[in-house]
Amino acid sequence: MPKVLAQAVERIAAAACEPGGLCVLTGAGMSAESGIATFRDAMTGLWSRFDPMELASEDGFRADPARVWGWYEERRAGVRAAQPNAGHHALAAFARRHPGVLTLVTQNVDDLHQRAGSVDTIRLHGDILCDRWLEPCQHATQRSACDVARALPGRPPRCADCDNPLRPGVVWFGEMLPPDAIAAAERAAEGCAVLLVVGTSGAVWPAAGLAAQARRQGAWVAIVNPHPSDIDGQAHAALRGTAVGLLPALFAS
Ligand code: APR
């Protein structure tokens, strides 16, 4: 085992007995080996093929609700067909063996951590498998956004009373993160003994700031990524490898 990996294994095992424990921040690379496309990988990333402002912004949705809704329906089908990988399972099994030690924060909107058994995952960018109203719908009190009857195929369902459309329950560009989620993530970064960042380019804030927050308070910070990321400078160790290739060994204790 390479020395840097052995050091990380030791640090993670030790964090299980230290106040603050372990925080793991995951990005799209965590689900790449489950067949879910990342956003910025050259050639294969979603943003190398689609314009995020047209498909992942409120303005883009208002300009062409059917196109955006259809694109998310395709992505949801991909998520439902995907399976959690060995990296997801390694994190969930470690958390079961060491209750209360690991805080899992994800930027991912898929449900693979949850299907692998991770509980209380902090979801910074929402849930692609759920919807919410585009406008605060005064008629919505009688039903939840995920229960409304589906509308015309390929088009977003609309409230029968005020024609308000549903939109995917994810955080789009230019939108605020759920306040409770980012507050919980920052608390975890401020208090942990070890922060492990898995599969993120570090291109999107405020998630990208968590590594510097952890480093500043004295946490040992490591990154799992086959390629350099924008936050490598915040890490004590950059583990060049994939989630499936490295997490089972890192979380075997
Ligand atoms: N294992 C680990 N890391 C991987 C793997 C893998 N198998 N495959 C790719 N990666 C790395 C890439 O090298 C890249 O650094 O995962 C990272 C994915 O980066 P992005 O595609 O930018 O995804 P992410 O960092 O999660 O994006 C953050 O941007 O568009 C928004 O809301 C979206 O949550 C997303 C946010």
PDB file of C-alpha atoms and ligand atoms in Angstrom:
ATOM      1  CA  MET A   1       0.000   0.000   0.000  1.00  0.00           C
ATOM      2  CA  PRO A   2       1.459   3.418  -0.970  1.00  0.00           C
ATOM      3  CA  LYS A   3       2.681   5.420   2.053  1.00  0.00           C
ATOM      4  CA  VAL A   4       0.220   8.280   1.488  1.00  0.00           C
ATOM      5  CA  LEU A   5      -2.697   5.824   1.422  1.00  0.00           C
ATOM      6  CA  ALA A   6      -1.473   4.037   4.558  1.00  0.00           C
ATOM      7  CA  GLN A   7      -1.259   7.425   6.299  1.00  0.00           C
ATOM      8  CA  ALA A   8      -4.845   8.220   5.284  1.00  0.00           C
ATOM      9  CA  VAL A   9      -6.069   4.822   6.531  1.00  0.00           C
ATOM     10  CA  GLU A  10      -4.415   5.523   9.890  1.00  0.00           C
ATOM     11  CA  ARG A  11      -5.828   9.059  10.087  1.00  0.00           C
ATOM     12  CA  ILE A  12      -9.370   7.871   9.317  1.00  0.00           C
ATOM     13  CA  ALA A  13      -9.173   5.033  11.844  1.00  0.00           C
ATOM     14  CA  ALA A  14      -7.845   7.463  14.481  1.00  0.00           C
ATOM     15  CA  ALA A  15     -10.614   9.989  13.729  1.00  0.00           C
ATOM     16  CA  ALA A  16     -13.130   7.390  14.884  1.00  0.00           C
ATOM     17  CA  CYS A  17     -11.800   7.926  18.432  1.00  0.00           C
ATOM     18  CA  GLU A  18     -11.301  11.706  18.282  1.00  0.00           C
ATOM     19  CA  PRO A  19     -13.753  14.457  19.191  1.00  0.00           C
ATOM     20  CA  GLY A  20     -15.356  15.830  16.014  1.00  0.00           C
ATOM     21  CA  GLY A  21     -14.746  12.581  14.196  1.00  0.00           C
ATOM     22  CA  LEU A  22     -14.762  12.436  10.429  1.00  0.00           C
ATOM     23  CA  CYS A  23     -16.488  14.517   7.756  1.00  0.00           C
ATOM     24  CA  VAL A  24     -16.729  13.246   4.190  1.00  0.00           C
ATOM     25  CA  LEU A  25     -17.720  15.621   1.368  1.00  0.00           C
ATOM     26  CA  THR A  26     -18.690  13.939  -1.899  1.00  0.00           C
ATOM     27  CA  GLY A  27     -19.192  15.213  -5.423  1.00  0.00           C
ATOM     28  CA  ALA A  28     -20.226  13.773  -8.766  1.00  0.00           C
ATOM     29  CA  GLY A  29     -17.088  11.618  -8.986  1.00  0.00           C
ATOM     30  CA  MET A  30     -18.531   9.557  -6.121  1.00  0.00           C
ATOM     31  CA  SER A  31     -21.280   8.286  -8.467  1.00  0.00           C
ATOM     32  CA  ALA A  32     -19.215   8.142 -11.676  1.00  0.00           C
ATOM     33  CA  GLU A  33     -18.477   4.393 -11.293  1.00  0.00           C
ATOM     34  CA  SER A  34     -22.211   3.825 -10.871  1.00  0.00           C
ATOM     35  CA  GLY A  35     -22.659   5.173 -14.390  1.00  0.00           C
ATOM     36  CA  ILE A  36     -23.905   8.653 -13.505  1.00  0.00           C
ATOM     37  CA  ALA A  37     -22.146  11.359 -15.537  1.00  0.00           C
ATOM     38  CA  THR A  38     -20.130  14.002 -13.748  1.00  0.00           C
ATOM     39  CA  PHE A  39     -20.454  17.658 -14.734  1.00  0.00           C
ATOM     40  CA  ARG A  40     -16.948  18.826 -15.678  1.00  0.00           C
ATOM     41  CA  ASP A  41     -15.000  15.786 -16.775  1.00  0.00           C
ATOM     42  CA  ALA A  42     -13.656  16.534 -20.237  1.00  0.00           C
ATOM     43  CA  MET A  43     -15.745  14.960 -23.041  1.00  0.00           C
ATOM     44  CA  THR A  44     -18.106  13.040 -20.740  1.00  0.00           C
ATOM     45  CA  GLY A  45     -19.177  15.713 -18.232  1.00  0.00           C
ATOM     46  CA  LEU A  46     -22.715  17.073 -18.571  1.00  0.00           C
ATOM     47  CA  TRP A  47     -21.478  20.637 -18.899  1.00  0.00           C
ATOM     48  CA  SER A  48     -19.234  19.640 -21.795  1.00  0.00           C
ATOM     49  CA  ARG A  49     -22.412  18.635 -23.668  1.00  0.00           C
ATOM     50  CA  PHE A  50     -25.126  20.917 -22.336  1.00  0.00           C
ATOM     51  CA  ASP A  51     -25.354  24.569 -21.329  1.00  0.00           C
ATOM     52  CA  PRO A  52     -25.963  24.684 -17.552  1.00  0.00           C
ATOM     53  CA  MET A  53     -27.626  28.095 -17.827  1.00  0.00           C
ATOM     54  CA  GLU A  54     -30.244  26.618 -20.176  1.00  0.00           C
ATOM     55  CA  LEU A  55     -30.825  23.412 -18.181  1.00  0.00           C
ATOM     56  CA  ALA A  56     -29.866  24.109 -14.573  1.00  0.00           C
ATOM     57  CA  SER A  57     -31.198  27.610 -13.901  1.00  0.00           C
ATOM     58  CA  GLU A  58     -34.612  29.079 -13.140  1.00  0.00           C
ATOM     59  CA  ASP A  59     -34.372  31.354 -16.190  1.00  0.00           C
ATOM     60  CA  GLY A  60     -33.666  28.322 -18.377  1.00  0.00           C
ATOM     61  CA  PHE A  61     -36.682  26.517 -16.933  1.00  0.00           C
ATOM     62  CA  ARG A  62     -38.994  29.529 -17.412  1.00  0.00           C
ATOM     63  CA  ALA A  63     -37.750  29.898 -21.004  1.00  0.00           C
ATOM     64  CA  ASP A  64     -38.433  26.249 -21.910  1.00  0.00           C
ATOM     65  CA  PRO A  65     -40.110  24.263 -19.109  1.00  0.00           C
ATOM     66  CA  ALA A  66     -40.703  21.198 -21.290  1.00  0.00           C
ATOM     67  CA  ARG A  67     -37.034  20.968 -22.360  1.00  0.00           C
ATOM     68  CA  VAL A  68     -35.690  21.295 -18.835  1.00  0.00           C
ATOM     69  CA  TRP A  69     -38.339  18.963 -17.388  1.00  0.00           C
ATOM     70  CA  GLY A  70     -37.568  16.356 -20.077  1.00  0.00           C
ATOM     71  CA  TRP A  71     -33.820  16.590 -19.414  1.00  0.00           C
ATOM     72  CA  TYR A  72     -34.369  16.006 -15.697  1.00  0.00           C
ATOM     73  CA  GLU A  73     -36.745  13.118 -16.422  1.00  0.00           C
ATOM     74  CA  GLU A  74     -33.898  11.500 -18.407  1.00  0.00           C
ATOM     75  CA  ARG A  75     -31.427  12.105 -15.563  1.00  0.00           C
ATOM     76  CA  ARG A  76     -33.918  10.711 -13.006  1.00  0.00           C
ATOM     77  CA  ALA A  77     -34.291   7.534 -15.097  1.00  0.00           C
ATOM     78  CA  GLY A  78     -30.485   7.198 -15.070  1.00  0.00           C
ATOM     79  CA  VAL A  79     -30.369   7.599 -11.299  1.00  0.00           C
ATOM     80  CA  ARG A  80     -33.137   5.009 -10.779  1.00  0.00           C
ATOM     81  CA  ALA A  81     -31.282   2.540 -13.051  1.00  0.00           C
ATOM     82  CA  ALA A  82     -27.953   3.087 -11.272  1.00  0.00           C
ATOM     83  CA  GLN A  83     -26.734   1.094  -8.284  1.00  0.00           C
ATOM     84  CA  PRO A  84     -24.635   2.296  -5.350  1.00  0.00           C
ATOM     85  CA  ASN A  85     -20.982   1.357  -5.880  1.00  0.00           C
ATOM     86  CA  ALA A  86     -18.374  -0.082  -3.502  1.00  0.00           C
ATOM     87  CA  GLY A  87     -17.469   3.437  -2.426  1.00  0.00           C
ATOM     88  CA  HIS A  88     -21.033   4.223  -1.318  1.00  0.00           C
ATOM     89  CA  HIS A  89     -21.215   0.898   0.520  1.00  0.00           C
ATOM     90  CA  ALA A  90     -17.828   1.407   2.227  1.00  0.00           C
ATOM     91  CA  LEU A  91     -18.981   4.755   3.688  1.00  0.00           C
ATOM     92  CA  ALA A  92     -22.313   3.340   4.871  1.00  0.00           C
ATOM     93  CA  ALA A  93     -20.696   0.261   6.457  1.00  0.00           C
ATOM     94  CA  PHE A  94     -18.072   2.390   8.258  1.00  0.00           C
ATOM     95  CA  ALA A  95     -20.841   4.609   9.673  1.00  0.00           C
ATOM     96  CA  ARG A  96     -22.712   1.525  10.929  1.00  0.00           C
ATOM     97  CA  ARG A  97     -19.551   0.168  12.642  1.00  0.00           C
ATOM     98  CA  HIS A  98     -18.723   3.572  14.171  1.00  0.00           C
ATOM     99  CA  PRO A  99     -22.052   5.230  15.092  1.00  0.00           C
ATOM    100  CA  GLY A 100     -21.928   9.022  15.377  1.00  0.00           C
ATOM    101  CA  VAL A 101     -18.391   9.323  13.960  1.00  0.00           C
ATOM    102  CA  LEU A 102     -18.970  10.106  10.278  1.00  0.00           C
ATOM    103  CA  THR A 103     -20.836  13.152   8.950  1.00  0.00           C
ATOM    104  CA  LEU A 104     -21.578  12.688   5.257  1.00  0.00           C
ATOM    105  CA  VAL A 105     -22.090  15.842   3.190  1.00  0.00           C
ATOM    106  CA  THR A 106     -22.908  15.482  -0.495  1.00  0.00           C
ATOM    107  CA  GLN A 107     -23.284  17.807  -3.437  1.00  0.00           C
ATOM    108  CA  ASN A 108     -24.928  14.955  -5.336  1.00  0.00           C
ATOM    109  CA  VAL A 109     -28.647  14.942  -6.040  1.00  0.00           C
ATOM    110  CA  ASP A 110     -28.829  11.180  -6.674  1.00  0.00           C
ATOM    111  CA  ASP A 111     -29.937   8.796  -3.935  1.00  0.00           C
ATOM    112  CA  LEU A 112     -27.029   6.344  -4.086  1.00  0.00           C
ATOM    113  CA  HIS A 113     -25.648   7.188  -0.640  1.00  0.00           C
ATOM    114  CA  GLN A 114     -29.107   6.637   0.818  1.00  0.00           C
ATOM    115  CA  ARG A 115     -29.668   3.377  -1.093  1.00  0.00           C
ATOM    116  CA  ALA A 116     -26.274   2.154   0.162  1.00  0.00           C
ATOM    117  CA  GLY A 117     -27.553   2.688   3.709  1.00  0.00           C
ATOM    118  CA  SER A 118     -26.098   6.068   4.657  1.00  0.00           C
ATOM    119  CA  VAL A 119     -28.484   7.940   6.926  1.00  0.00           C
ATOM    120  CA  ASP A 120     -28.710  11.638   7.853  1.00  0.00           C
ATOM    121  CA  THR A 121     -26.745  12.602   4.741  1.00  0.00           C
ATOM    122  CA  ILE A 122     -26.474  16.388   4.404  1.00  0.00           C
ATOM    123  CA  ARG A 123     -27.705  17.172   0.873  1.00  0.00           C
ATOM    124  CA  LEU A 124     -26.349  20.560  -0.206  1.00  0.00           C
ATOM    125  CA  HIS A 125     -27.884  20.641  -3.698  1.00  0.00           C
ATOM    126  CA  GLY A 126     -31.220  18.919  -3.156  1.00  0.00           C
ATOM    127  CA  ASP A 127     -32.834  15.734  -4.473  1.00  0.00           C
ATOM    128  CA  ILE A 128     -33.338  15.057  -8.200  1.00  0.00           C
ATOM    129  CA  LEU A 129     -36.059  12.492  -7.436  1.00  0.00           C
ATOM    130  CA  CYS A 130     -38.351  15.049  -5.822  1.00  0.00           C
ATOM    131  CA  ASP A 131     -40.119  18.175  -7.113  1.00  0.00           C
ATOM    132  CA  ARG A 132     -41.236  21.477  -5.687  1.00  0.00           C
ATOM    133  CA  TRP A 133     -43.436  24.322  -6.913  1.00  0.00           C
ATOM    134  CA  LEU A 134     -41.835  26.979  -9.103  1.00  0.00           C
ATOM    135  CA  GLU A 135     -43.831  29.664  -7.236  1.00  0.00           C
ATOM    136  CA  PRO A 136     -45.070  29.421  -3.648  1.00  0.00           C
ATOM    137  CA  CYS A 137     -48.456  27.925  -4.508  1.00  0.00           C
ATOM    138  CA  GLN A 138     -51.250  29.004  -2.146  1.00  0.00           C
ATOM    139  CA  HIS A 139     -53.186  25.884  -3.190  1.00  0.00           C
ATOM    140  CA  ALA A 140     -50.294  23.565  -2.435  1.00  0.00           C
ATOM    141  CA  THR A 141     -51.192  23.308   1.228  1.00  0.00           C
ATOM    142  CA  GLN A 142     -53.677  20.603   0.380  1.00  0.00           C
ATOM    143  CA  ARG A 143     -50.965  18.368  -1.101  1.00  0.00           C
ATOM    144  CA  SER A 144     -47.212  17.915  -1.277  1.00  0.00           C
ATOM    145  CA  ALA A 145     -45.303  18.844  -4.403  1.00  0.00           C
ATOM    146  CA  CYS A 146     -44.368  15.203  -4.957  1.00  0.00           C
ATOM    147  CA  ASP A 147     -47.943  13.908  -4.824  1.00  0.00           C
ATOM    148  CA  VAL A 148     -49.602  15.993  -7.530  1.00  0.00           C
ATOM    149  CA  ALA A 149     -50.985  13.980 -10.446  1.00  0.00           C
ATOM    150  CA  ARG A 150     -48.636  13.974 -13.464  1.00  0.00           C
ATOM    151  CA  ALA A 151     -49.538  16.207 -16.363  1.00  0.00           C
ATOM    152  CA  LEU A 152     -48.941  15.856 -20.115  1.00  0.00           C
ATOM    153  CA  PRO A 153     -46.023  13.496 -20.851  1.00  0.00           C
ATOM    154  CA  GLY A 154     -42.770  15.426 -21.092  1.00  0.00           C
ATOM    155  CA  ARG A 155     -44.208  18.547 -19.508  1.00  0.00           C
ATOM    156  CA  PRO A 156     -43.998  19.678 -15.874  1.00  0.00           C
ATOM    157  CA  PRO A 157     -47.183  18.960 -13.891  1.00  0.00           C
ATOM    158  CA  ARG A 158     -49.125  22.116 -13.031  1.00  0.00           C
ATOM    159  CA  CYS A 159     -51.314  22.971 -10.072  1.00  0.00           C
ATOM    160  CA  ALA A 160     -54.907  22.423 -11.121  1.00  0.00           C
ATOM    161  CA  ASP A 161     -55.951  25.566  -9.237  1.00  0.00           C
ATOM    162  CA  CYS A 162     -53.390  28.165 -10.285  1.00  0.00           C
ATOM    163  CA  ASP A 163     -51.355  26.574 -13.129  1.00  0.00           C
ATOM    164  CA  ASN A 164     -48.149  26.839 -11.105  1.00  0.00           C
ATOM    165  CA  PRO A 165     -45.657  24.290 -12.510  1.00  0.00           C
ATOM    166  CA  LEU A 166     -43.568  21.849 -10.560  1.00  0.00           C
ATOM    167  CA  ARG A 167     -39.777  22.024 -10.984  1.00  0.00           C
ATOM    168  CA  PRO A 168     -37.040  19.567  -9.968  1.00  0.00           C
ATOM    169  CA  GLY A 169     -36.168  19.755  -6.231  1.00  0.00           C
ATOM    170  CA  VAL A 170     -32.504  20.608  -6.886  1.00  0.00           C
ATOM    171  CA  VAL A 171     -30.462  23.799  -6.329  1.00  0.00           C
ATOM    172  CA  TRP A 172     -29.943  25.561  -9.667  1.00  0.00           C
ATOM    173  CA  PHE A 173     -27.195  28.006 -10.542  1.00  0.00           C
ATOM    174  CA  GLY A 174     -27.795  31.345  -8.884  1.00  0.00           C
ATOM    175  CA  GLU A 175     -29.978  29.832  -6.147  1.00  0.00           C
ATOM    176  CA  MET A 176     -29.258  29.688  -2.435  1.00  0.00           C
ATOM    177  CA  LEU A 177     -28.475  26.351  -0.819  1.00  0.00           C
ATOM    178  CA  PRO A 178     -30.909  25.051   1.809  1.00  0.00           C
ATOM    179  CA  PRO A 179     -29.821  27.104   4.870  1.00  0.00           C
ATOM    180  CA  ASP A 180     -30.044  24.174   7.292  1.00  0.00           C
ATOM    181  CA  ALA A 181     -27.929  21.977   5.015  1.00  0.00           C
ATOM    182  CA  ILE A 182     -25.059  24.424   4.499  1.00  0.00           C
ATOM    183  CA  ALA A 183     -25.109  25.363   8.206  1.00  0.00           C
ATOM    184  CA  ALA A 184     -24.845  21.681   9.197  1.00  0.00           C
ATOM    185  CA  ALA A 185     -22.065  21.118   6.648  1.00  0.00           C
ATOM    186  CA  GLU A 186     -20.086  24.085   7.946  1.00  0.00           C
ATOM    187  CA  ARG A 187     -20.507  22.913  11.530  1.00  0.00           C
ATOM    188  CA  ALA A 188     -19.139  19.519  10.506  1.00  0.00           C
ATOM    189  CA  ALA A 189     -16.169  21.105   8.694  1.00  0.00           C
ATOM    190  CA  GLU A 190     -15.451  23.366  11.676  1.00  0.00           C
ATOM    191  CA  GLY A 191     -15.513  20.494  14.171  1.00  0.00           C
ATOM    192  CA  CYS A 192     -14.047  17.443  12.460  1.00  0.00           C
ATOM    193  CA  ALA A 193     -10.634  15.879  13.091  1.00  0.00           C
ATOM    194  CA  VAL A 194     -10.425  14.613   9.481  1.00  0.00           C
ATOM    195  CA  LEU A 195     -12.121  15.864   6.299  1.00  0.00           C
ATOM    196  CA  LEU A 196     -12.071  13.556   3.276  1.00  0.00           C
ATOM    197  CA  VAL A 197     -13.175  15.127  -0.018  1.00  0.00           C
ATOM    198  CA  VAL A 198     -14.209  12.561  -2.643  1.00  0.00           C
ATOM    199  CA  GLY A 199     -14.900  13.212  -6.320  1.00  0.00           C
ATOM    200  CA  THR A 200     -15.386  16.941  -6.592  1.00  0.00           C
ATOM    201  CA  SER A 201     -13.687  19.489  -8.824  1.00  0.00           C
ATOM    202  CA  GLY A 202     -14.071  22.106  -6.080  1.00  0.00           C
ATOM    203  CA  ALA A 203     -15.501  24.463  -8.702  1.00  0.00           C
ATOM    204  CA  VAL A 204     -18.762  25.355  -6.943  1.00  0.00           C
ATOM    205  CA  TRP A 205     -19.159  27.370  -3.745  1.00  0.00           C
ATOM    206  CA  PRO A 206     -19.999  27.300  -0.876  1.00  0.00           C
ATOM    207  CA  ALA A 207     -19.302  23.521  -0.920  1.00  0.00           C
ATOM    208  CA  ALA A 208     -15.783  24.198  -2.217  1.00  0.00           C
ATOM    209  CA  GLY A 209     -15.063  26.338   0.856  1.00  0.00           C
ATOM    210  CA  LEU A 210     -15.552  23.485   3.329  1.00  0.00           C
ATOM    211  CA  ALA A 211     -12.013  22.133   2.803  1.00  0.00           C
ATOM    212  CA  ALA A 212     -10.414  25.481   3.715  1.00  0.00           C
ATOM    213  CA  GLN A 213     -12.746  25.786   6.731  1.00  0.00           C
ATOM    214  CA  ALA A 214     -11.679  22.362   7.998  1.00  0.00           C
ATOM    215  CA  ARG A 215      -7.985  23.031   7.314  1.00  0.00           C
ATOM    216  CA  ARG A 216      -8.118  26.377   9.138  1.00  0.00           C
ATOM    217  CA  GLN A 217      -9.446  24.778  12.314  1.00  0.00           C
ATOM    218  CA  GLY A 218      -6.768  22.109  12.345  1.00  0.00           C
ATOM    219  CA  ALA A 219      -8.423  19.134  10.641  1.00  0.00           C
ATOM    220  CA  TRP A 220      -6.325  16.744   8.545  1.00  0.00           C
ATOM    221  CA  VAL A 221      -7.659  17.138   4.991  1.00  0.00           C
ATOM    222  CA  ALA A 222      -7.321  14.552   2.210  1.00  0.00           C
ATOM    223  CA  ILE A 223      -8.733  14.388  -1.306  1.00  0.00           C
ATOM    224  CA  VAL A 224      -9.723  11.307  -3.331  1.00  0.00           C
ATOM    225  CA  ASN A 225      -9.708  12.170  -7.027  1.00  0.00           C
ATOM    226  CA  PRO A 226      -7.999  10.653 -10.073  1.00  0.00           C
ATOM    227  CA  HIS A 227      -7.280  14.187 -11.273  1.00  0.00           C
ATOM    228  CA  PRO A 228      -6.166  17.491  -9.703  1.00  0.00           C
ATOM    229  CA  SER A 229      -8.999  19.674  -8.355  1.00  0.00           C
ATOM    230  CA  ASP A 230      -9.401  23.362  -7.507  1.00  0.00           C
ATOM    231  CA  ILE A 231      -9.078  22.565  -3.794  1.00  0.00           C
ATOM    232  CA  ASP A 232      -5.954  20.378  -3.845  1.00  0.00           C
ATOM    233  CA  GLY A 233      -4.106  23.287  -2.223  1.00  0.00           C
ATOM    234  CA  GLN A 234      -6.262  22.872   0.895  1.00  0.00           C
ATOM    235  CA  ALA A 235      -5.319  19.198   1.336  1.00  0.00           C
ATOM    236  CA  HIS A 236      -2.515  17.599   3.355  1.00  0.00           C
ATOM    237  CA  ALA A 237      -2.782  14.599   1.007  1.00  0.00           C
ATOM    238  CA  ALA A 238      -4.126  14.119  -2.524  1.00  0.00           C
ATOM    239  CA  LEU A 239      -4.935  10.421  -3.094  1.00  0.00           C
ATOM    240  CA  ARG A 240      -4.859   9.891  -6.837  1.00  0.00           C
ATOM    241  CA  GLY A 241      -7.525   7.246  -7.368  1.00  0.00           C
ATOM    242  CA  THR A 242     -11.241   6.643  -7.673  1.00  0.00           C
ATOM    243  CA  ALA A 243     -14.015   6.248  -5.131  1.00  0.00           C
ATOM    244  CA  VAL A 244     -14.364   2.545  -5.879  1.00  0.00           C
ATOM    245  CA  GLY A 245     -10.628   2.027  -6.038  1.00  0.00           C
ATOM    246  CA  LEU A 246      -9.784   3.708  -2.728  1.00  0.00           C
ATOM    247  CA  LEU A 247     -12.751   4.013  -0.349  1.00  0.00           C
ATOM    248  CA  PRO A 248     -13.059   0.301   0.567  1.00  0.00           C
ATOM    249  CA  ALA A 249      -9.437   0.345   1.786  1.00  0.00           C
ATOM    250  CA  LEU A 250      -9.727   3.766   3.441  1.00  0.00           C
ATOM    251  CA  PHE A 251     -12.857   2.773   5.385  1.00  0.00           C
ATOM    252  CA  ALA A 252     -12.026  -0.840   6.231  1.00  0.00           C
ATOM    253  CA  SER A 253     -11.458  -0.128   9.947  1.00  0.00           C
TER     254      SER A 253
HETATM  255  N1  APR B   1     -13.807   8.739  -8.340  1.00  0.00           N
HETATM  256  C1  APR B   1     -13.455   9.921  -7.746  1.00  0.00           C
HETATM  257  N2  APR B   1     -13.447  11.106  -8.405  1.00  0.00           N
HETATM  258  C2  APR B   1     -13.800  11.088  -9.706  1.00  0.00           C
HETATM  259  C3  APR B   1     -14.162   9.902 -10.393  1.00  0.00           C
HETATM  260  C4  APR B   1     -14.154   8.695  -9.648  1.00  0.00           C
HETATM  261  N3  APR B   1     -14.492   7.535 -10.228  1.00  0.00           N
HETATM  262  N4  APR B   1     -14.452  10.235 -11.691  1.00  0.00           N
HETATM  263  C5  APR B   1     -14.288  11.575 -11.803  1.00  0.00           C
HETATM  264  N5  APR B   1     -13.895  12.081 -10.615  1.00  0.00           N
HETATM  265  C6  APR B   1     -13.626  13.478 -10.266  1.00  0.00           C
HETATM  266  C7  APR B   1     -13.213  14.350 -11.430  1.00  0.00           C
HETATM  267  O1  APR B   1     -11.802  14.340 -11.615  1.00  0.00           O
HETATM  268  C8  APR B   1     -13.715  15.728 -10.958  1.00  0.00           C
HETATM  269  O2  APR B   1     -12.703  16.402 -10.224  1.00  0.00           O
HETATM  270  O3  APR B   1     -14.846  14.004  -9.812  1.00  0.00           O
HETATM  271  C9  APR B   1     -14.876  15.409 -10.014  1.00  0.00           C
HETATM  272  C10 APR B   1     -16.226  15.788 -10.559  1.00  0.00           C
HETATM  273  O4  APR B   1     -16.256  17.194 -10.672  1.00  0.00           O
HETATM  274  P1  APR B   1     -17.585  17.891 -11.244  1.00  0.00           P
HETATM  275  O5  APR B   1     -18.028  17.167 -12.474  1.00  0.00           O
HETATM  276  O6  APR B   1     -17.299  19.337 -11.309  1.00  0.00           O
HETATM  277  O7  APR B   1     -18.691  17.587 -10.127  1.00  0.00           O
HETATM  278  P2  APR B   1     -18.856  18.318  -8.731  1.00  0.00           P
HETATM  279  O8  APR B   1     -17.542  18.779  -8.212  1.00  0.00           O
HETATM  280  O9  APR B   1     -19.656  17.422  -7.876  1.00  0.00           O
HETATM  281  O10 APR B   1     -19.742  19.597  -9.142  1.00  0.00           O
HETATM  282  C11 APR B   1     -20.218  20.401  -8.099  1.00  0.00           C
HETATM  283  O11 APR B   1     -21.503  21.660  -9.706  1.00  0.00           O
HETATM  284  O12 APR B   1     -22.861  21.737 -11.584  1.00  0.00           O
HETATM  285  C12 APR B   1     -22.838  21.769 -10.199  1.00  0.00           C
HETATM  286  O13 APR B   1     -24.654  21.175  -8.841  1.00  0.00           O
HETATM  287  C13 APR B   1     -23.621  20.630  -9.605  1.00  0.00           C
HETATM  288  O14 APR B   1     -23.237  19.470  -7.511  1.00  0.00           O
HETATM  289  C14 APR B   1     -22.631  19.902  -8.722  1.00  0.00           C
HETATM  290  C15 APR B   1     -21.561  20.948  -8.486  1.00  0.00           C
END
